[in-house]
PDB file of C-alpha atoms in Angstrom:
ATOM      1  CA  MET A 431     124.186  58.557 112.639  1.00  0.00           C
ATOM      2  CA  ALA A 432     126.878  57.096 114.766  1.00  0.00           C
ATOM      3  CA  ILE A 433     128.583  58.674 117.654  1.00  0.00           C
ATOM      4  CA  GLY A 434     131.570  60.562 116.485  1.00  0.00           C
ATOM      5  CA  ASP A 435     130.187  61.294 113.019  1.00  0.00           C
ATOM      6  CA  LYS A 436     130.544  64.859 111.872  1.00  0.00           C
ATOM      7  CA  VAL A 437     127.516  67.061 111.216  1.00  0.00           C
ATOM      8  CA  TYR A 438     127.863  69.638 108.470  1.00  0.00           C
ATOM      9  CA  ILE A 439     125.590  72.627 108.633  1.00  0.00           C
ATOM     10  CA  ALA A 440     125.287  74.890 105.574  1.00  0.00           C
ATOM     11  CA  ASP A 441     125.551  78.577 106.055  1.00  0.00           C
ATOM     12  CA  LYS A 442     122.827  80.925 104.777  1.00  0.00           C
ATOM     13  CA  PRO A 443     124.326  81.818 101.453  1.00  0.00           C
ATOM     14  CA  THR A 444     124.582  78.162 100.649  1.00  0.00           C
ATOM     15  CA  LEU A 445     121.009  77.497 101.729  1.00  0.00           C
ATOM     16  CA  ASP A 446     119.793  80.460  99.648  1.00  0.00           C
ATOM     17  CA  ALA A 447     121.636  79.215  96.625  1.00  0.00           C
ATOM     18  CA  THR A 448     120.128  75.732  97.103  1.00  0.00           C
ATOM     19  CA  LYS A 449     116.638  77.211  97.457  1.00  0.00           C
ATOM     20  CA  ALA A 450     117.015  79.214  94.272  1.00  0.00           C
ATOM     21  CA  GLU A 451     118.237  76.161  92.424  1.00  0.00           C
ATOM     22  CA  VAL A 452     115.235  74.103  93.528  1.00  0.00           C
ATOM     23  CA  GLU A 453     112.792  76.856  92.550  1.00  0.00           C
ATOM     24  CA  THR A 454     114.157  76.965  88.980  1.00  0.00           C
ATOM     25  CA  LYS A 455     113.452  73.245  88.508  1.00  0.00           C
ATOM     26  CA  ALA A 456     110.042  71.840  87.449  1.00  0.00           C
ATOM     27  CA  SER A 457     107.230  72.110  89.853  1.00  0.00           C
ATOM     28  CA  GLN A 458     105.111  69.094  90.786  1.00  0.00           C
ATOM     29  CA  THR A 459     102.321  70.444  88.597  1.00  0.00           C
ATOM     30  CA  SER A 460     104.485  70.673  85.560  1.00  0.00           C
ATOM     31  CA  VAL A 461     105.776  67.164  86.212  1.00  0.00           C
ATOM     32  CA  ASN A 462     102.195  65.859  86.332  1.00  0.00           C
ATOM     33  CA  THR A 463     101.361  67.631  83.111  1.00  0.00           C
ATOM     34  CA  ALA A 464     104.409  66.133  81.460  1.00  0.00           C
ATOM     35  CA  ASN A 465     103.370  62.707  82.647  1.00  0.00           C
ATOM     36  CA  THR A 466      99.874  63.176  81.205  1.00  0.00           C
ATOM     37  CA  ASN A 467     101.314  64.220  77.876  1.00  0.00           C
ATOM     38  CA  ILE A 468     103.577  61.184  77.819  1.00  0.00           C
ATOM     39  CA  ASN A 469     100.595  58.940  78.438  1.00  0.00           C
ATOM     40  CA  THR A 470      98.700  60.614  75.603  1.00  0.00           C
ATOM     41  CA  ILE A 471     101.647  60.040  73.276  1.00  0.00           C
ATOM     42  CA  ASN A 472     101.801  56.393  74.297  1.00  0.00           C
ATOM     43  CA  THR A 473      98.108  56.023  73.621  1.00  0.00           C
ATOM     44  CA  ASN A 474      98.434  57.626  70.191  1.00  0.00           C
ATOM     45  CA  ILE A 475     101.355  55.406  69.247  1.00  0.00           C
ATOM     46  CA  GLY A 476      99.397  52.353  70.353  1.00  0.00           C
ATOM     47  CA  ALA A 477     100.323  48.689  70.475  1.00  0.00           C
ATOM     48  CA  THR A 478     102.200  46.920  67.706  1.00  0.00           C
ATOM     49  CA  ASN A 479      99.221  44.747  66.832  1.00  0.00           C
ATOM     50  CA  ASN A 480      96.684  47.586  66.469  1.00  0.00           C
ATOM     51  CA  THR A 481      94.504  47.421  63.319  1.00  0.00           C
ATOM     52  CA  GLY A 482      91.863  49.544  61.627  1.00  0.00           C
ATOM     53  CA  GLY A 483      94.071  52.488  60.803  1.00  0.00           C
ATOM     54  CA  SER A 484      92.813  55.043  58.270  1.00  0.00           C
ATOM     55  CA  SER A 485      93.444  58.631  57.373  1.00  0.00           C
ATOM     56  CA  THR A 486      91.184  59.812  60.223  1.00  0.00           C
ATOM     57  CA  THR A 487      91.191  57.039  62.827  1.00  0.00           C
ATOM     58  CA  GLY A 488      93.490  54.587  64.546  1.00  0.00           C
ATOM     59  CA  THR A 489      96.781  54.674  66.381  1.00  0.00           C
ATOM     60  CA  VAL A 490     100.111  55.225  64.711  1.00  0.00           C
ATOM     61  CA  MET A 491     100.697  51.493  64.899  1.00  0.00           C
ATOM     62  CA  ALA A 492      97.285  50.845  63.327  1.00  0.00           C
ATOM     63  CA  LYS A 493      98.061  53.244  60.489  1.00  0.00           C
ATOM     64  CA  LEU A 494     101.460  51.613  59.969  1.00  0.00           C
ATOM     65  CA  ASN A 495      99.848  48.175  59.932  1.00  0.00           C
ATOM     66  CA  ALA A 496      97.304  49.416  57.360  1.00  0.00           C
ATOM     67  CA  ILE A 497     100.138  50.679  55.174  1.00  0.00           C
ATOM     68  CA  LEU A 498     101.986  47.364  55.549  1.00  0.00           C
ATOM     69  CA  THR A 499      98.893  45.384  54.612  1.00  0.00           C
ATOM     70  CA  TRP A 500      98.278  47.492  51.495  1.00  0.00           C
ATOM     71  CA  PHE A 501     101.904  47.418  50.483  1.00  0.00           C
ATOM     72  CA  THR A 502     102.431  43.689  50.823  1.00  0.00           C
ATOM     73  CA  GLY A 503      99.149  43.070  49.008  1.00  0.00           C
ATOM     74  CA  THR A 504      99.932  45.427  46.154  1.00  0.00           C
ATOM     75  CA  TRP A 505     103.634  45.039  45.743  1.00  0.00           C
ATOM     76  CA  THR A 506     103.691  41.485  44.519  1.00  0.00           C
ATOM     77  CA  SER A 507     106.845  39.647  43.635  1.00  0.00           C
ATOM     78  CA  ALA A 508     105.760  39.586  39.982  1.00  0.00           C
ATOM     79  CA  ARG A 509     105.477  43.363  39.901  1.00  0.00           C
ATOM     80  CA  ALA A 510     108.706  43.772  41.718  1.00  0.00           C
ATOM     81  CA  GLY A 511     110.324  41.512  39.147  1.00  0.00           C
ATOM     82  CA  TYR A 512     109.443  43.913  36.353  1.00  0.00           C
ATOM     83  CA  LEU A 513     111.758  46.506  37.801  1.00  0.00           C
ATOM     84  CA  ASP A 514     114.814  44.523  36.839  1.00  0.00           C
ATOM     85  CA  THR A 515     113.439  42.765  33.766  1.00  0.00           C
ATOM     86  CA  THR A 516     113.265  43.981  30.183  1.00  0.00           C
ATOM     87  CA  VAL A 517     109.700  43.844  28.884  1.00  0.00           C
ATOM     88  CA  SER A 518     109.744  43.222  25.137  1.00  0.00           C
ATOM     89  CA  SER A 519     106.560  45.182  24.497  1.00  0.00           C
ATOM     90  CA  ARG A 520     107.775  48.214  26.387  1.00  0.00           C
ATOM     91  CA  ALA A 521     109.681  50.939  24.600  1.00  0.00           C
ATOM     92  CA  THR A 522     113.062  51.795  25.931  1.00  0.00           C
ATOM     93  CA  GLN A 523     113.407  54.940  27.949  1.00  0.00           C
ATOM     94  CA  ALA A 524     115.566  56.487  25.225  1.00  0.00           C
ATOM     95  CA  TYR A 525     112.936  55.728  22.590  1.00  0.00           C
ATOM     96  CA  ALA A 526     110.138  57.097  24.711  1.00  0.00           C
ATOM     97  CA  GLU A 527     112.056  60.267  25.413  1.00  0.00           C
ATOM     98  CA  SER A 528     112.877  60.671  21.734  1.00  0.00           C
ATOM     99  CA  ALA A 529     109.236  60.176  20.759  1.00  0.00           C
ATOM    100  CA  TYR A 530     108.114  62.621  23.387  1.00  0.00           C
ATOM    101  CA  THR A 531     110.615  65.198  22.156  1.00  0.00           C
ATOM    102  CA  ASN A 532     109.554  64.745  18.546  1.00  0.00           C
ATOM    103  CA  ILE A 533     105.875  65.045  19.357  1.00  0.00           C
ATOM    104  CA  MET A 534     106.341  68.065  21.491  1.00  0.00           C
ATOM    105  CA  SER A 535     108.470  69.742  18.872  1.00  0.00           C
ATOM    106  CA  ARG A 536     105.622  69.470  16.411  1.00  0.00           C
ATOM    107  CA  ALA A 537     102.631  69.943  18.606  1.00  0.00           C
ATOM    108  CA  ASP A 538     102.579  73.662  19.094  1.00  0.00           C
ATOM    109  CA  VAL A 539     104.857  74.902  16.378  1.00  0.00           C
ATOM    110  CA  ALA A 540     103.559  76.159  13.050  1.00  0.00           C
ATOM    111  CA  THR A 541     105.293  74.284  10.228  1.00  0.00           C
ATOM    112  CA  SER A 542     105.744  76.179   7.000  1.00  0.00           C
ATOM    113  CA  THR A 543     105.539  73.002   4.924  1.00  0.00           C
ATOM    114  CA  ARG A 544     102.320  71.872   6.536  1.00  0.00           C
ATOM    115  CA  GLU A 545      99.071  72.266   4.582  1.00  0.00           C
ATOM    116  CA  SER A 546      96.513  74.578   6.109  1.00  0.00           C
ATOM    117  CA  GLU A 547      93.384  72.932   7.416  1.00  0.00           C
ATOM    118  CA  ALA A 548      91.226  74.632   4.776  1.00  0.00           C
ATOM    119  CA  ASN A 549      93.485  73.502   1.940  1.00  0.00           C
ATOM    120  CA  ALA A 550      93.724  69.974   3.297  1.00  0.00           C
ATOM    121  CA  LEU A 551      89.952  69.750   3.539  1.00  0.00           C
ATOM    122  CA  ALA A 552      89.574  71.035   0.003  1.00  0.00           C
ATOM    123  CA  ARG A 553      92.041  68.460  -1.281  1.00  0.00           C
ATOM    124  CA  TYR A 554      90.239  65.722   0.629  1.00  0.00           C
ATOM    125  CA  ASN A 555      86.889  66.691  -0.847  1.00  0.00           C
ATOM    126  CA  SER A 556      88.432  66.820  -4.291  1.00  0.00           C
ATOM    127  CA  GLN A 557      89.816  63.305  -3.905  1.00  0.00           C
ATOM    128  CA  ILE A 558      86.447  62.072  -2.690  1.00  0.00           C
ATOM    129  CA  GLY A 559      84.902  63.546  -5.817  1.00  0.00           C
ATOM    130  CA  TYR A 560      87.413  61.779  -8.050  1.00  0.00           C
ATOM    131  CA  LEU A 561      86.788  58.473  -6.271  1.00  0.00           C
ATOM    132  CA  ALA A 562      83.029  58.843  -6.695  1.00  0.00           C
ATOM    133  CA  ALA A 563      83.510  59.492 -10.403  1.00  0.00           C
ATOM    134  CA  ILE A 564      85.756  56.453 -10.735  1.00  0.00           C
ATOM    135  CA  GLN A 565      83.216  54.317  -8.878  1.00  0.00           C
ATOM    136  CA  ALA A 566      80.505  55.458 -11.293  1.00  0.00           C
ATOM    137  CA  TYR A 567      82.682  54.459 -14.274  1.00  0.00           C
ATOM    138  CA  VAL A 568      83.365  51.067 -12.698  1.00  0.00           C
ATOM    139  CA  ASP A 569      79.655  50.506 -12.086  1.00  0.00           C
ATOM    140  CA  THR A 570      78.916  51.321 -15.714  1.00  0.00           C
ATOM    141  CA  LEU A 571      81.645  48.951 -16.866  1.00  0.00           C
ATOM    142  CA  GLU A 572      80.278  46.158 -14.687  1.00  0.00           C
ATOM    143  CA  THR A 573      76.822  46.623 -16.131  1.00  0.00           C
ATOM    144  CA  THR A 574      78.195  46.634 -19.662  1.00  0.00           C
ATOM    145  CA  ILE A 575      80.320  43.550 -19.075  1.00  0.00           C
ATOM    146  CA  ALA A 576      77.361  41.704 -17.543  1.00  0.00           C
ATOM    147  CA  ALA A 577      75.249  42.541 -20.586  1.00  0.00           C
ATOM    148  CA  ILE A 578      77.995  41.366 -22.948  1.00  0.00           C
ATOM    149  CA  ASN A 579      78.397  38.135 -21.008  1.00  0.00           C
ATOM    150  CA  ALA A 580      74.651  37.520 -21.041  1.00  0.00           C
ATOM    151  CA  ASN A 581      74.500  37.974 -24.806  1.00  0.00           C
ATOM    152  CA  THR A 582      77.550  35.817 -25.339  1.00  0.00           C
ATOM    153  CA  VAL A 583      76.353  32.924 -23.202  1.00  0.00           C
ATOM    154  CA  ARG A 584      72.771  32.919 -24.394  1.00  0.00           C
ATOM    155  CA  GLY A 585      72.161  29.979 -26.673  1.00  0.00           C
ATOM    156  CA  ALA A 586      75.317  28.158 -25.703  1.00  0.00           C
ATOM    157  CA  VAL A 587      75.166  24.559 -24.567  1.00  0.00           C
ATOM    158  CA  LYS A 588      74.767  24.254 -20.839  1.00  0.00           C
ATOM    159  CA  SER A 589      74.782  20.500 -20.440  1.00  0.00           C
ATOM    160  CA  VAL A 590      74.553  17.253 -22.349  1.00  0.00           C
ATOM    161  CA  GLN A 591      73.112  14.071 -20.928  1.00  0.00           C
ATOM    162  CA  ARG A 592      72.924  10.845 -22.816  1.00  0.00           C
ATOM    163  CA  GLY A 593      72.579   7.142 -22.356  1.00  0.00           C
ATOM    164  CA  VAL A 594      70.851   3.987 -23.419  1.00  0.00           C
ATOM    165  CA  ILE A 595      67.620   2.450 -22.277  1.00  0.00           C
ATOM    166  CA  THR A 596      66.244  -1.041 -22.735  1.00  0.00           C
ATOM    167  CA  VAL A 597      62.520  -1.007 -23.434  1.00  0.00           C
ATOM    168  CA  PRO A 598      60.724  -4.197 -22.412  1.00  0.00           C
ATOM    169  CA  ARG A 599      58.448  -5.910 -24.875  1.00  0.00           C
ATOM    170  CA  ASN A 600      54.768  -5.057 -24.856  1.00  0.00           C
ATOM    171  CA  THR A 601      55.535  -1.611 -23.472  1.00  0.00           C
ATOM    172  CA  ASP A 602      53.622   1.439 -24.624  1.00  0.00           C
ATOM    173  CA  LYS A 603      55.367   4.094 -22.546  1.00  0.00           C
ATOM    174  CA  PHE A 604      58.624   4.243 -20.670  1.00  0.00           C
ATOM    175  CA  THR A 605      60.584   6.837 -18.714  1.00  0.00           C
ATOM    176  CA  ILE A 606      64.211   7.846 -18.397  1.00  0.00           C
ATOM    177  CA  THR A 607      65.462   9.608 -15.296  1.00  0.00           C
ATOM    178  CA  ILE A 608      67.883  12.500 -15.798  1.00  0.00           C
ATOM    179  CA  SER A 609      69.452  15.164 -13.602  1.00  0.00           C
ATOM    180  CA  ALA A 610      67.556  18.416 -13.307  1.00  0.00           C
ATOM    181  CA  VAL A 611      67.218  20.631 -16.390  1.00  0.00           C
ATOM    182  CA  GLU A 612      65.033  23.490 -17.584  1.00  0.00           C
ATOM    183  CA  PRO A 613      62.716  21.582 -19.966  1.00  0.00           C
ATOM    184  CA  ASN A 614      61.882  24.600 -22.110  1.00  0.00           C
ATOM    185  CA  LYS A 615      65.582  25.044 -22.912  1.00  0.00           C
ATOM    186  CA  CYS A 616      66.247  21.449 -23.887  1.00  0.00           C
ATOM    187  CA  HIS A 617      66.389  19.398 -27.049  1.00  0.00           C
ATOM    188  CA  VAL A 618      65.616  15.703 -26.650  1.00  0.00           C
ATOM    189  CA  SER A 619      66.314  13.004 -29.192  1.00  0.00           C
ATOM    190  CA  PHE A 620      66.643   9.286 -29.515  1.00  0.00           C
ATOM    191  CA  THR A 621      69.826   8.243 -31.204  1.00  0.00           C
ATOM    192  CA  GLY A 622      69.995   5.291 -33.565  1.00  0.00           C
ATOM    193  CA  ASN A 623      67.382   2.653 -34.006  1.00  0.00           C
ATOM    194  CA  GLY A 624      66.072   0.445 -31.314  1.00  0.00           C
ATOM    195  CA  SER A 625      66.497  -2.936 -32.908  1.00  0.00           C
ATOM    196  CA  SER A 626      66.303  -6.477 -31.815  1.00  0.00           C
ATOM    197  CA  SER A 627      68.967  -8.863 -33.060  1.00  0.00           C
ATOM    198  CA  GLN A 628      66.549 -11.652 -32.363  1.00  0.00           C
ATOM    199  CA  TYR A 629      64.337 -10.370 -35.120  1.00  0.00           C
ATOM    200  CA  VAL A 630      67.249  -9.708 -37.429  1.00  0.00           C
ATOM    201  CA  SER A 631      68.078 -13.363 -37.408  1.00  0.00           C
ATOM    202  CA  THR A 632      64.556 -14.563 -37.943  1.00  0.00           C
ATOM    203  CA  ASP A 633      62.577 -12.287 -40.197  1.00  0.00           C
ATOM    204  CA  GLY A 634      64.986  -9.626 -41.357  1.00  0.00           C
ATOM    205  CA  GLY A 635      64.882  -7.303 -38.387  1.00  0.00           C
ATOM    206  CA  TYR A 636      62.657  -5.340 -36.175  1.00  0.00           C
ATOM    207  CA  SER A 637      63.209  -1.696 -35.422  1.00  0.00           C
ATOM    208  CA  GLU A 638      61.480   0.811 -33.232  1.00  0.00           C
ATOM    209  CA  GLN A 639      61.857   4.570 -33.123  1.00  0.00           C
ATOM    210  CA  PRO A 640      60.052   5.823 -30.028  1.00  0.00           C
ATOM    211  CA  ARG A 641      58.773   9.359 -29.748  1.00  0.00           C
ATOM    212  CA  VAL A 642      59.207  11.794 -26.905  1.00  0.00           C
ATOM    213  CA  VAL A 643      55.935  12.337 -25.139  1.00  0.00           C
ATOM    214  CA  SER A 644      57.049  14.835 -22.539  1.00  0.00           C
ATOM    215  CA  LEU A 645      60.036  16.202 -20.719  1.00  0.00           C
ATOM    216  CA  SER A 646      59.921  17.302 -17.121  1.00  0.00           C
ATOM    217  CA  SER A 647      62.860  18.679 -15.214  1.00  0.00           C
ATOM    218  CA  THR A 648      64.014  15.160 -14.281  1.00  0.00           C
ATOM    219  CA  THR A 649      62.206  12.711 -16.572  1.00  0.00           C
ATOM    220  CA  ILE A 650      61.869  11.917 -20.247  1.00  0.00           C
ATOM    221  CA  THR A 651      58.637  10.145 -21.033  1.00  0.00           C
ATOM    222  CA  ALA A 652      58.554   8.345 -24.376  1.00  0.00           C
ATOM    223  CA  ALA A 653      56.152   6.061 -26.200  1.00  0.00           C
ATOM    224  CA  ASN A 654      56.371   3.404 -28.859  1.00  0.00           C
ATOM    225  CA  PHE A 655      54.274   3.552 -31.999  1.00  0.00           C
ATOM    226  CA  SER A 656      53.068   0.119 -31.142  1.00  0.00           C
ATOM    227  CA  SER A 657      53.774  -2.217 -28.288  1.00  0.00           C
ATOM    228  CA  PRO A 658      56.865  -4.120 -29.459  1.00  0.00           C
ATOM    229  CA  SER A 659      56.769  -7.847 -29.264  1.00  0.00           C
ATOM    230  CA  VAL A 660      60.405  -7.947 -28.219  1.00  0.00           C
ATOM    231  CA  ALA A 661      62.564  -5.794 -25.988  1.00  0.00           C
ATOM    232  CA  TYR A 662      64.954  -3.352 -27.636  1.00  0.00           C
ATOM    233  CA  THR A 663      67.681  -0.949 -26.567  1.00  0.00           C
ATOM    234  CA  ILE A 664      67.988   2.596 -27.880  1.00  0.00           C
ATOM    235  CA  GLY A 665      70.158   5.607 -27.247  1.00  0.00           C
ATOM    236  CA  TRP A 666      68.843   8.952 -26.031  1.00  0.00           C
ATOM    237  CA  GLU A 667      70.243  12.454 -25.562  1.00  0.00           C
ATOM    238  CA  VAL A 668      69.175  15.650 -23.813  1.00  0.00           C
ATOM    239  CA  ILE A 669      70.978  18.887 -24.696  1.00  0.00           C
ATOM    240  CA  GLU A 670      70.234  21.833 -22.454  1.00  0.00           C
ATOM    241  CA  PHE A 671      70.970  25.403 -23.576  1.00  0.00           C
ATOM    242  CA  TYR A 672      71.422  28.642 -21.649  1.00  0.00           C
TER     243      TYR A 672
ATOM    244  CA  MET B1477      83.248  14.616 -11.889  1.00  0.00           C
ATOM    245  CA  ASP B1478      81.264  12.092 -13.884  1.00  0.00           C
ATOM    246  CA  TYR B1479      77.680  11.333 -13.032  1.00  0.00           C
ATOM    247  CA  ILE B1480      77.234   7.874 -14.490  1.00  0.00           C
ATOM    248  CA  TYR B1481      74.149   5.992 -13.385  1.00  0.00           C
ATOM    249  CA  THR B1482      72.315   2.802 -14.093  1.00  0.00           C
ATOM    250  CA  GLN B1483      68.532   2.844 -14.183  1.00  0.00           C
ATOM    251  CA  LEU B1484      66.733  -0.116 -12.594  1.00  0.00           C
ATOM    252  CA  ASP B1485      63.282  -1.482 -13.290  1.00  0.00           C
ATOM    253  CA  GLU B1486      60.857  -2.684 -10.641  1.00  0.00           C
ATOM    254  CA  ASN B1487      62.797  -5.958 -10.358  1.00  0.00           C
ATOM    255  CA  SER B1488      66.150  -4.199  -9.818  1.00  0.00           C
ATOM    256  CA  ILE B1489      67.217  -5.177 -13.329  1.00  0.00           C
ATOM    257  CA  CYS B1490      69.454  -2.683 -15.098  1.00  0.00           C
ATOM    258  CA  VAL B1491      67.475  -1.253 -18.023  1.00  0.00           C
ATOM    259  CA  GLY B1492      69.487   1.869 -18.668  1.00  0.00           C
ATOM    260  CA  LEU B1493      72.918   3.463 -18.557  1.00  0.00           C
ATOM    261  CA  SER B1494      73.121   7.229 -18.317  1.00  0.00           C
ATOM    262  CA  GLN B1495      75.798   9.909 -18.359  1.00  0.00           C
ATOM    263  CA  LEU B1496      74.076  12.750 -16.538  1.00  0.00           C
ATOM    264  CA  ALA B1497      74.980  16.373 -15.928  1.00  0.00           C
ATOM    265  CA  GLY B1498      74.596  16.220 -12.176  1.00  0.00           C
ATOM    266  CA  GLU B1499      73.648  14.185  -9.164  1.00  0.00           C
ATOM    267  CA  VAL B1500      70.235  12.571  -8.921  1.00  0.00           C
ATOM    268  CA  THR B1501      68.472  11.220  -5.876  1.00  0.00           C
ATOM    269  CA  ASN B1502      66.171   8.425  -6.914  1.00  0.00           C
ATOM    270  CA  SER B1503      65.870   4.865  -5.635  1.00  0.00           C
ATOM    271  CA  ILE B1504      65.937   3.441  -9.176  1.00  0.00           C
ATOM    272  CA  MET B1505      69.171   5.226 -10.033  1.00  0.00           C
ATOM    273  CA  VAL B1506      72.465   3.635  -8.958  1.00  0.00           C
ATOM    274  CA  ARG B1507      75.631   5.596  -9.406  1.00  0.00           C
ATOM    275  CA  ILE B1508      78.571   3.735 -10.902  1.00  0.00           C
ATOM    276  CA  THR B1509      82.125   4.693 -11.747  1.00  0.00           C
ATOM    277  CA  GLU B1510      82.398   3.474 -15.334  1.00  0.00           C
ATOM    278  CA  TYR B1511      80.037   3.448 -18.288  1.00  0.00           C
ATOM    279  CA  ASP B1512      79.782  -0.323 -18.629  1.00  0.00           C
ATOM    280  CA  ILE B1513      77.231  -1.371 -21.230  1.00  0.00           C
ATOM    281  CA  GLY B1514      77.588  -4.934 -19.985  1.00  0.00           C
ATOM    282  CA  LEU B1515      75.518  -4.067 -16.916  1.00  0.00           C
ATOM    283  CA  LEU B1516      72.341  -3.931 -19.015  1.00  0.00           C
ATOM    284  CA  GLY B1517      70.124  -6.831 -18.055  1.00  0.00           C
ATOM    285  CA  LYS B1518      71.988  -7.580 -14.819  1.00  0.00           C
ATOM    286  CA  LYS B1519      70.380  -7.545 -11.407  1.00  0.00           C
ATOM    287  CA  TYR B1520      71.477  -5.155  -8.680  1.00  0.00           C
ATOM    288  CA  GLU B1521      71.206  -6.601  -5.211  1.00  0.00           C
ATOM    289  CA  ASN B1522      73.116  -5.844  -1.997  1.00  0.00           C
ATOM    290  CA  ASP B1523      75.447  -3.503  -3.834  1.00  0.00           C
ATOM    291  CA  GLU B1524      76.414  -6.224  -6.276  1.00  0.00           C
ATOM    292  CA  TRP B1525      75.575  -7.050  -9.886  1.00  0.00           C
ATOM    293  CA  SER B1526      74.659 -10.523 -10.965  1.00  0.00           C
ATOM    294  CA  GLU B1527      73.505 -12.253 -14.095  1.00  0.00           C
ATOM    295  CA  VAL B1528      69.810 -12.991 -14.304  1.00  0.00           C
ATOM    296  CA  VAL B1529      69.263 -16.682 -14.716  1.00  0.00           C
TER     297      VAL B1529
END
C-alpha cells in the first residue's frame, strides 16, 4: 500500500452479510468430496484407447470400443449395400404384407366351406382304397399281358445265322463258329450240296453232304461220310427259336 | 448291325463266311463289313487279304 492510499473498513452489518454469504457456500469437505467424485467419473470414462469392454467390466471407452469393433466387423459394406438394392429372390414388402394378411385371415377363422377334419380323413382313406383297387387291377393286367406275350412269342424265330464253309480234302470232321445260341432251341442244316467243280469236269462230279455231329452254344461240329479227296464248299444255317 | 465274319484255318486262310446273329470273340473269326464270297481261299495277314500263291 502506498502512502496516501485510502483504507476502506467495512462496518458490522457488511461484515455479517459477508460472513453469512461465505457460510452458505461449499465447505472444504464438500469440495474434496466433489473432487473425489470427479476423479471416479474420469476413471469410469477411461482413456480413448481402452479395450476389453463387456457388459460387466471395462471403462465406458472400453465398452464403446467393443461396440465399435463388433459393429465394423458385422456391418460389412456388402450387407449395407442390400439396404438400397432390390434382391430378386426377396418378396416385396407389399407382397409380404398381403401374404401375411391372407394367412392370418384364415388361420384362426372357421370357414364354412372348409371340410371338417373327420370328413377330410374319410375322403382320403376312401381315395386310398380306390387307388389300391386300381393298383390290383393293373397288376392283374400286367400278369395277363405277360402271359399272352409269352404264349405269342413262344416258337417264333429268334435268330438266323448262315454262311458257307470250305472243307479241306481228307477231312473227317470240321467246325463252324457261330454267335451264342441255346442249342436245344435250334435247327441246324446244311444247304445245297458240297461239290467240287474239279470233279465235275473230270469224272462227272463229286458231291458231299456232311452231317451235323453236335451243336454247342457257339460251335457246329460236322462230319463227312468219308474223307473227301478234294476240298468242297457248302452252305449251312442255324435257326434259333424262342 | 450286321455281324459278318470270315472263319480262318490254322494257316490264316479264309475257309468260311458267316452272317451271325451277334458278336463273337474268337481269334479265328475276323469281322468284315460285306459278305464277299471272293475272300474264300485268301490269306489274312496284318489286317489285309492276299491271294495264296
